[in-house]
Amino acid sequence: MDGIRVGKRVIGAQAPVTLGWENIPKVEGGPVKRFVFTWFQPTILFALIAFWYYAPNSIAKASTAIGIGIGFKVLLLGLEWVNPRFDSWRLTWKELVTDLFYVGLGYTLLRIVDSYIGSDVMVKSIQHYFHSDKFTWFMGLPLLVQAFLISFIFDFGQYWMHRGMHNWYPLWLPHSVHHYITQLNINKGAVGNPVELFLIGLGIGGFFDFLPRAFLLSGAFGMAIGTYQHINVRFNSPRWWRFLFNTTEHHSLHHSQDYEASRSNYAGSYIFIDRIFGTCIDGEAELLGMEGGRRMSIREQMTYPFTEAWKALRERFGRPVAAPLAVPAE
Amino acid sequence: MNLRFIDWIWHVRGSLKLAPGQSCDEAFDRLDPLFQQTGTSHERTNGTLVFRKKDQAAQDKMSVFDRGVLRIEKGAAGSVLRYHLTSRALLFCFLAPLLFLGIAQFTMAVVKPDKPSTEAAGQSGKASNASNKDAAKKADVPMNPIDKALGAPAPEKPGKDATDGPGKRGKKPSPTPAYVFAGLFAILYVVGRILEDRLIKALFRKRLLGSVSPASPLIA
């Protein structure tokens, strides 16, 4: 495989990837199907913005957002069934069980940990020092600007955390487990070692929760854009959408078996952050994962960062083992 | 205790009649592509096939199973394929509700409900007085004229309805999600135990009796 030169890098030398929007397949089927899968993403985004913008205060609450989030995921599972991007990414019973196990951990154990030593604690202490009076100027901005800034600040932090994970071995170890997924499905974003899920959840995303409506709007941005990172649905995303926002195409390249391709498209929602810092590659990949697409068991996903860290430490600091003396052949 | 009474949880057994005149080798040749998958090893000896799978691919048609024995027995009415397959995924899914019930108990043990003592009540009274003062001070939450013109509802005064605000701070983790996931996995187990049993039988039948040639590859 020769690969294709993109800037200073050669992409696709180790595993097949498709580069350039003109080479990516379009939605196949009748005019209704093509219409639906072209306009689905912008329609949902603008509908959610309108909902959170105009919903009365009695409805604009976290419980409503959680309900919408769950309903949206169920809808997307249906879309995966109707219009898969790749048949080789079809959801099986075993994949669903595995993914839901991680989703379950996120809703239970990780939430407890977060409430004691994670983001919740960080945000609480920061809010303690920054009295919300200091943010009056921010609260005077138009709601949508507030919401965009909140989600952008969060995504900007996520970009650097994610890029750090791909460039610094101690952070890579917990993140590497997530890169052993071999297909993209709607709940695959939750799959990974709990240490990584804790780290990626760290941040001051909830810092602005004293601005309820703007905070909920920013959550809607994340849901209506970031959710498509891990999904097995073929969309004809509009040109402006894929220029601004992260798409399944971008994220499939990030999960590609090709090493260089995987070192791209780090942002969660706003791919223009990658464009600014020169890490964006437009394209897609079908063959995903590490070690040629080896699927890791849950048990290994739980222990891998620790066993690998132990190996690395032993290599670095352990006593050199005396090489056995060569026995001459008779 | 005889494990056979409970091993149906993660063991799948079944049998299929072979086509009249189908030999043992011919039957295993037809099933062979199923055992040529990544991470699969198998041995064939005298009408018995034993296989093992490790890190099986997600799209492997037998990915749910980790090992198994397939045996062809000759009887008066013709040959029969009997299979006995083992699945750690089924066992895991069966045990997952227990894990999440445990997590629910753990949540309740760790996150204890607030017990307001008189002192704490006094403090909280002071705190609430302070927050009332704060709220009064911050009564006017600014609203941009653009939002006013577009008809967005006026923002609520801070401090109101703190229990269901967007932020999670101050809201303690609840055992409810753990109970929900325990229920989900219980349903998934029942679905999986029935579905995977049927799927594997249909797969063997298709390979053995269908029009597929022995060498035809598996279509994912």
XYZ file of C-alpha atoms in Angstrom:
550
model
C 0.000 0.000 0.000
C 1.460 3.346 -1.026
C -0.795 5.677 0.888
C -1.628 9.252 -0.012
C 0.404 12.270 0.950
C -1.613 14.740 3.030
C 0.567 17.679 4.018
C 3.713 16.191 5.491
C 2.121 12.838 6.250
C 1.399 9.690 4.277
C -2.067 8.399 5.097
C -3.268 4.895 4.344
C 0.093 3.163 3.968
C -0.784 0.510 6.565
C -4.518 0.020 6.043
C -7.045 1.101 3.422
C -8.692 4.504 3.880
C -10.774 6.701 1.591
C -9.631 10.303 1.353
C -11.512 13.290 -0.056
C -15.268 13.897 0.097
C -15.677 13.212 -3.618
C -14.582 9.604 -3.046
C -16.979 8.857 -0.206
C -20.115 6.904 -1.181
C -23.512 8.614 -1.075
C -26.784 7.392 0.394
C -28.377 4.890 -1.955
C -32.118 4.472 -2.440
C -35.199 6.373 -3.474
C -35.676 10.149 -3.302
C -37.400 10.032 0.111
C -34.587 8.042 1.676
C -31.958 10.313 0.160
C -33.852 13.402 1.342
C -34.191 12.066 4.889
C -30.541 11.073 5.212
C -29.370 14.380 3.751
C -31.394 16.693 5.980
C -31.725 14.597 9.157
C -28.697 16.042 10.948
C -29.363 19.786 10.338
C -33.096 19.329 11.046
C -32.455 17.694 14.419
C -29.869 20.342 15.324
C -32.142 23.289 14.514
C -35.195 21.603 16.074
C -33.290 21.079 19.322
C -31.994 24.642 19.303
C -35.544 25.945 18.784
C -36.860 23.660 21.526
C -34.348 24.701 24.178
C -34.549 28.342 23.108
C -38.320 28.606 23.504
C -39.185 25.885 26.061
C -40.823 27.385 29.151
C -38.704 27.345 32.292
C -40.842 24.551 33.729
C -39.744 22.248 30.863
C -36.169 23.452 30.312
C -34.668 21.084 32.887
C -31.986 18.423 33.115
C -34.578 15.642 33.383
C -36.057 16.695 30.019
C -32.572 16.700 28.480
C -31.877 13.179 29.792
C -35.196 11.938 28.377
C -34.498 13.496 24.973
C -30.970 12.066 25.000
C -32.202 8.506 25.591
C -34.994 8.849 23.004
C -32.509 10.212 20.452
C -30.180 7.234 20.955
C -33.032 4.790 20.449
C -33.990 6.638 17.238
C -30.387 6.444 16.006
C -30.271 2.708 16.761
C -33.266 2.432 14.426
C -31.430 4.415 11.740
C -28.424 2.084 12.070
C -30.795 -0.760 11.287
C -32.393 1.004 8.278
C -29.392 2.594 6.616
C -26.042 1.210 7.798
C -22.865 2.835 6.540
C -21.110 -0.540 6.397
C -22.631 -4.001 6.746
C -19.407 -4.993 8.474
C -20.351 -2.661 11.344
C -23.794 -4.195 11.962
C -24.797 -4.279 15.603
C -24.920 -7.823 16.992
C -26.355 -8.980 20.292
C -22.867 -9.384 21.755
C -21.757 -5.923 20.617
C -24.912 -4.367 22.077
C -24.394 -6.097 25.430
C -20.738 -5.051 25.544
C -21.523 -1.428 24.661
C -24.374 -1.196 27.161
C -22.144 -2.541 29.914
C -19.900 0.515 29.470
C -22.887 2.853 29.181
C -24.112 1.344 32.466
C -20.742 1.934 34.149
C -20.888 5.557 32.985
C -24.303 6.105 34.509
C -23.455 4.431 37.822
C -19.912 3.883 39.113
C -18.265 6.688 37.149
C -20.946 9.089 38.311
C -20.158 8.253 41.931
C -16.421 8.684 41.335
C -17.056 11.997 39.543
C -19.119 13.288 42.418
C -16.252 12.667 44.845
C -13.023 13.229 42.938
C -13.957 14.166 39.372
C -15.380 17.065 37.425
C -18.142 17.817 39.894
C -15.615 18.559 42.614
C -13.412 20.648 40.311
C -16.345 22.709 39.090
C -17.695 23.193 42.578
C -14.367 24.529 43.823
C -13.904 26.809 40.808
C -17.420 28.165 41.158
C -16.629 28.866 44.784
C -13.868 31.269 43.733
C -15.631 32.793 40.745
C -18.843 34.221 42.029
C -21.419 34.268 39.268
C -21.623 38.083 39.610
C -18.348 38.186 37.712
C -20.118 36.609 34.761
C -22.832 39.210 34.384
C -21.235 40.355 31.121
C -21.365 36.775 29.854
C -24.983 36.393 30.919
C -25.809 39.534 28.937
C -24.637 37.951 25.668
C -27.255 36.482 23.310
C -28.247 32.999 24.465
C -26.934 31.217 21.388
C -23.549 32.935 21.725
C -23.399 31.873 25.373
C -24.308 28.312 24.411
C -21.763 28.159 21.590
C -19.005 29.543 23.810
C -19.762 27.027 26.552
C -19.654 24.071 24.157
C -16.621 25.466 22.320
C -14.611 25.962 25.521
C -15.465 22.401 26.555
C -14.602 20.978 23.114
C -11.359 22.944 22.964
C -10.321 21.348 26.261
C -11.382 17.934 24.998
C -9.329 18.452 21.811
C -6.113 18.987 23.746
C -6.854 16.221 26.243
C -7.518 13.837 23.343
C -4.452 14.988 21.407
C -2.426 14.565 24.587
C -3.713 11.002 24.877
C -2.343 10.251 21.413
C 1.037 11.812 22.120
C 1.969 10.963 25.686
C 2.318 7.298 26.619
C 0.848 7.473 30.167
C -2.304 9.049 28.742
C -2.291 6.815 25.667
C -2.408 3.644 27.766
C -5.945 4.170 29.122
C -7.140 5.649 25.797
C -5.664 2.833 23.680
C -8.407 0.467 24.840
C -11.042 2.622 23.121
C -9.077 2.235 19.876
C -9.513 -1.532 19.955
C -13.161 -1.161 18.892
C -13.517 -2.633 15.423
C -16.762 -0.994 14.352
C -18.696 2.174 15.096
C -22.126 1.973 16.718
C -24.150 4.468 18.644
C -22.911 3.450 22.104
C -19.256 2.859 21.165
C -18.291 6.268 22.548
C -18.773 4.771 26.015
C -16.436 1.820 25.394
C -13.046 2.164 27.008
C -11.089 1.611 30.169
C -12.845 3.322 33.110
C -9.665 5.315 33.845
C -9.911 6.904 30.402
C -13.643 7.478 30.728
C -12.886 9.290 33.964
C -10.098 11.338 32.351
C -12.095 12.296 29.258
C -14.974 13.304 31.519
C -12.644 15.613 33.427
C -13.057 19.207 32.515
C -15.045 22.193 33.425
C -17.867 21.465 31.024
C -20.410 21.858 33.789
C -18.873 25.092 35.002
C -21.587 27.226 33.421
C -24.510 25.338 34.881
C -25.613 28.475 36.709
C -26.847 29.601 33.258
C -29.504 26.913 32.891
C -30.863 27.653 29.410
C -27.486 28.364 27.784
C -26.077 25.242 29.444
C -28.911 23.070 28.125
C -28.503 24.604 24.652
C -24.788 23.799 24.705
C -25.678 20.225 25.693
C -28.002 20.098 22.697
C -25.097 21.162 20.433
C -23.030 18.307 21.814
C -25.863 15.827 21.400
C -26.872 16.885 17.878
C -23.270 17.051 16.602
C -20.945 14.927 18.721
C -23.221 11.874 18.812
C -22.500 11.162 15.128
C -18.849 10.388 15.875
C -19.682 6.767 16.668
C -22.603 5.654 14.534
C -23.130 3.190 11.719
C -25.371 5.331 9.519
C -24.649 6.666 6.042
C -25.582 10.364 5.810
C -25.102 12.837 2.983
C -23.979 15.510 5.432
C -24.185 18.986 3.829
C -20.898 20.527 2.808
C -21.061 23.284 5.508
C -21.830 20.651 8.163
C -18.785 18.524 7.439
C -16.598 21.636 7.208
C -17.615 22.788 10.688
C -18.561 19.625 12.553
C -17.038 16.272 13.332
C -18.702 13.480 11.348
C -18.680 9.684 11.329
C -16.361 9.921 8.325
C -13.807 11.970 10.277
C -14.040 9.764 13.322
C -13.821 6.510 11.381
C -10.478 7.746 10.032
C -9.446 8.491 13.604
C -10.227 4.847 14.481
C -8.593 3.479 11.325
C -6.083 0.642 11.476
C -3.715 3.046 9.715
C -1.488 4.660 12.357
C -1.083 8.038 10.645
C -4.815 8.320 9.922
C -5.580 7.647 13.581
C -3.506 10.689 14.561
C -6.100 13.086 13.171
C -9.571 14.489 13.903
C -9.301 14.836 17.671
C -12.156 17.266 18.348
C -15.428 15.974 19.751
C -17.902 18.281 18.025
C -16.100 21.095 16.189
C -13.796 19.706 13.514
C -12.772 23.263 12.643
C -10.560 23.111 15.764
C -8.635 20.338 13.960
C -8.607 22.447 10.805
C -7.088 25.362 12.786
C -4.329 23.184 14.269
C -3.659 21.167 11.105
C -4.829 17.789 12.372
C -7.985 17.452 10.239
C -8.203 14.851 7.486
C -11.386 14.530 5.431
C -12.156 10.929 4.568
C -13.393 7.652 6.012
C -12.246 4.145 6.889
C -14.037 0.824 7.218
C -11.289 -1.283 8.763
C -10.933 -0.077 12.322
C -8.998 -1.027 15.421
C -5.503 -1.941 16.537
C -3.271 -4.959 15.890
C -4.987 -5.583 12.567
C -8.471 -5.358 14.062
C -8.135 -7.658 17.087
C -11.284 -7.405 19.191
C -10.459 -7.069 22.862
C -12.521 -8.846 25.506
C -14.030 -6.823 28.350
C -11.630 -8.469 30.785
C -8.607 -7.328 28.775
C -10.108 -3.868 28.312
C -10.230 -3.547 32.081
C -6.645 -4.657 32.728
C -4.726 -3.660 29.560
C -3.525 -0.160 30.626
C -2.190 -1.545 33.908
C -0.473 -4.619 32.456
C 1.084 -2.534 29.667
C 2.189 0.130 32.149
C 3.817 -2.588 34.268
C 5.637 -3.970 31.215
C 6.836 -0.485 30.248
C 8.060 0.235 33.784
C 9.875 -3.080 33.981
C 11.556 -2.429 30.657
C 12.658 0.972 31.782
C 13.597 0.454 35.398
C 13.836 -3.313 35.849
C 17.116 -5.144 36.212
C 18.406 -6.282 32.866
C 18.002 -10.024 32.553
C 21.239 -11.723 31.689
C 21.008 -13.095 28.211
C 21.435 -16.874 28.134
C 24.814 -17.911 26.936
C 24.780 -19.015 23.368
C 25.332 -22.702 23.068
C 27.385 -23.471 20.025
C 25.813 -25.921 17.667
C 27.484 -29.243 17.626
C -23.941 -29.894 42.684
C -24.397 -31.141 39.170
C -23.528 -28.213 36.909
C -25.794 -29.612 34.229
C -28.817 -28.182 36.050
C -27.554 -24.639 35.640
C -25.104 -24.772 32.750
C -27.895 -24.109 30.230
C -27.293 -20.481 31.249
C -24.132 -20.326 29.152
C -24.180 -23.651 27.269
C -26.148 -24.083 24.067
C -26.941 -27.614 22.962
C -28.833 -28.794 19.937
C -29.018 -31.276 17.102
C -29.722 -31.261 13.400
C -30.524 -34.087 11.033
C -28.099 -34.308 8.129
C -29.292 -34.680 4.556
C -29.748 -38.329 3.557
C -26.499 -39.767 2.370
C -24.366 -36.856 3.639
C -21.114 -38.200 4.979
C -19.353 -37.009 8.074
C -16.505 -35.408 6.119
C -18.876 -33.751 3.706
C -20.858 -32.224 6.573
C -17.742 -30.887 8.294
C -16.425 -29.564 4.980
C -19.600 -27.554 4.638
C -19.195 -26.162 8.158
C -15.468 -25.551 7.742
C -15.663 -21.813 6.744
C -17.203 -21.133 10.161
C -13.979 -22.286 11.770
C -11.620 -20.445 9.437
C -12.272 -17.128 11.192
C -9.714 -14.962 12.991
C -8.869 -16.269 16.454
C -10.462 -19.679 15.838
C -8.646 -22.988 16.132
C -10.244 -26.387 15.512
C -9.512 -30.082 15.280
C -11.404 -32.806 13.440
C -11.164 -36.426 14.501
C -13.469 -39.354 13.768
C -16.753 -37.555 13.427
C -15.969 -34.963 16.084
C -14.968 -31.338 15.668
C -13.643 -29.376 18.624
C -13.110 -25.610 18.306
C -11.893 -22.712 20.408
C -12.173 -18.994 19.799
C -10.165 -16.148 21.306
C -10.673 -12.418 20.613
C -13.159 -13.385 17.933
C -14.122 -10.660 15.449
C -17.335 -8.750 16.099
C -18.812 -9.943 12.806
C -17.785 -13.580 13.267
C -21.090 -15.442 12.911
C -20.155 -17.515 15.952
C -18.625 -14.662 17.973
C -20.899 -15.364 20.951
C -19.291 -18.778 21.463
C -15.814 -19.390 22.856
C -15.562 -23.132 22.437
C -17.616 -26.130 21.525
C -17.867 -29.691 20.305
C -19.741 -30.840 17.201
C -20.324 -34.565 16.836
C -21.939 -36.526 14.036
C -23.756 -39.639 15.225
C -25.041 -42.295 12.907
C -28.433 -43.764 13.730
C -31.021 -45.931 12.079
C -32.922 -42.891 10.827
C -29.801 -41.237 9.402
C -26.925 -39.137 10.672
C -27.421 -36.383 13.224
C -25.171 -33.447 14.097
C -25.128 -32.804 17.846
C -23.475 -29.649 19.099
C -22.546 -28.345 22.496
C -21.334 -24.748 22.568
C -20.136 -22.557 25.443
C -20.563 -18.805 25.643
C -18.901 -16.507 28.148
C -20.918 -13.610 26.713
C -24.170 -15.291 27.757
C -22.787 -15.977 31.226
C -21.581 -12.382 31.512
C -24.996 -11.046 30.471
C -26.699 -13.384 32.952
C -24.494 -12.104 35.781
C -24.616 -8.430 34.735
C -27.950 -7.747 36.510
C -26.381 -9.012 39.747
C -23.425 -6.698 39.207
C -25.695 -3.693 38.701
C -27.843 -4.645 41.695
C -24.595 -4.701 43.665
C -23.703 -1.275 42.290
C -27.146 -0.003 43.388
C -26.490 -1.277 46.919
C -23.017 0.241 46.839
C -24.465 3.591 45.721
C -26.905 3.569 48.613
C -24.156 2.640 51.070
C -21.718 5.296 49.830
C -24.151 8.120 49.196
C -25.929 8.444 52.502
C -28.996 10.634 52.733
C -28.538 13.963 54.501
C -29.428 13.909 58.180
C -29.838 17.489 59.217
C -28.748 17.868 62.821
C -29.808 20.910 64.801
C -26.382 22.398 64.297
C -26.418 21.646 60.596
C -29.936 22.984 60.403
C -28.731 26.145 62.062
C -25.857 26.365 59.609
C -28.054 25.621 56.677
C -30.482 28.212 57.959
C -27.661 30.709 57.959
C -26.599 29.489 54.555
C -30.074 29.792 53.174
C -30.341 33.285 54.610
C -27.132 34.137 52.859
C -28.304 32.584 49.642
C -31.577 34.457 49.927
C -29.608 37.651 50.230
C -27.559 36.554 47.221
C -30.698 35.770 45.289
C -32.159 39.130 46.163
C -28.949 40.787 45.100
C -28.914 38.857 41.833
C -32.617 39.158 41.230
C -32.108 40.739 37.845
C -30.583 38.137 35.574
C -29.572 40.012 32.456
C -31.263 39.122 29.201
C -29.907 40.198 25.864
C -32.278 42.425 23.826
C -31.948 40.037 20.861
C -33.336 37.167 22.970
C -36.119 39.449 24.245
C -37.031 40.412 20.679
C -37.007 36.763 19.546
C -39.372 35.841 22.398
C -37.202 33.550 24.537
C -38.674 33.048 28.039
C -37.190 35.337 30.677
C -34.514 33.606 32.789
C -35.483 32.416 36.248
C -34.024 34.006 39.315
C -31.064 32.001 40.586
C -31.547 29.671 43.503
C -35.007 28.585 42.430
C -35.714 24.900 41.878
C -32.162 23.742 42.583
C -33.151 20.074 42.578
C -33.590 19.703 38.821
C -31.197 22.252 37.455
C -28.957 21.298 34.582
C -25.935 20.924 36.811
C -25.324 17.765 38.769
C -23.566 19.513 41.603
C -25.419 19.195 44.855
C -27.370 16.312 43.387
C -26.182 12.998 44.789
C -25.854 9.884 42.641
C -28.981 7.769 42.831
C -29.274 3.955 42.655
C -32.066 4.206 40.035
C -29.814 3.984 36.917
C -28.211 0.826 38.359
C -31.648 -0.758 38.796
C -32.581 0.252 35.238
C -29.438 -1.383 33.851
C -30.015 -4.515 35.942
C -33.441 -4.785 34.305
C -32.018 -4.079 30.847
C -29.436 -6.838 31.136
C -32.026 -9.299 32.436
C -34.133 -8.633 29.321
C -31.064 -8.779 27.086
C -30.093 -12.132 28.560
C -33.488 -13.691 27.818
C -33.426 -12.239 24.287
C -29.836 -13.394 23.699
C -30.333 -16.906 25.076
C -33.279 -17.495 22.727
C -31.920 -15.532 19.755
C -28.396 -16.959 19.689
C -29.737 -20.503 20.098
C -31.954 -20.013 17.046
C -29.327 -18.157 15.023
C -26.691 -20.862 15.447
C -29.170 -23.590 14.541
C -30.241 -21.630 11.446
C -26.588 -21.054 10.525
C -25.676 -24.755 10.810
C -28.801 -25.733 8.894
C -28.056 -23.249 6.126
C -24.496 -24.506 5.773
C -25.411 -28.203 5.971
C -28.631 -28.362 4.012
C -28.591 -25.134 2.004
C -27.361 -24.606 -1.509
C -24.018 -23.165 -0.346
C -21.019 -25.001 -1.641
C -18.571 -26.205 1.008
C -15.961 -23.641 0.038
C -18.263 -20.648 -0.270
C -17.133 -17.863 2.033
C -19.225 -16.447 4.833
C -21.005 -13.269 4.002
C -21.035 -11.003 7.022
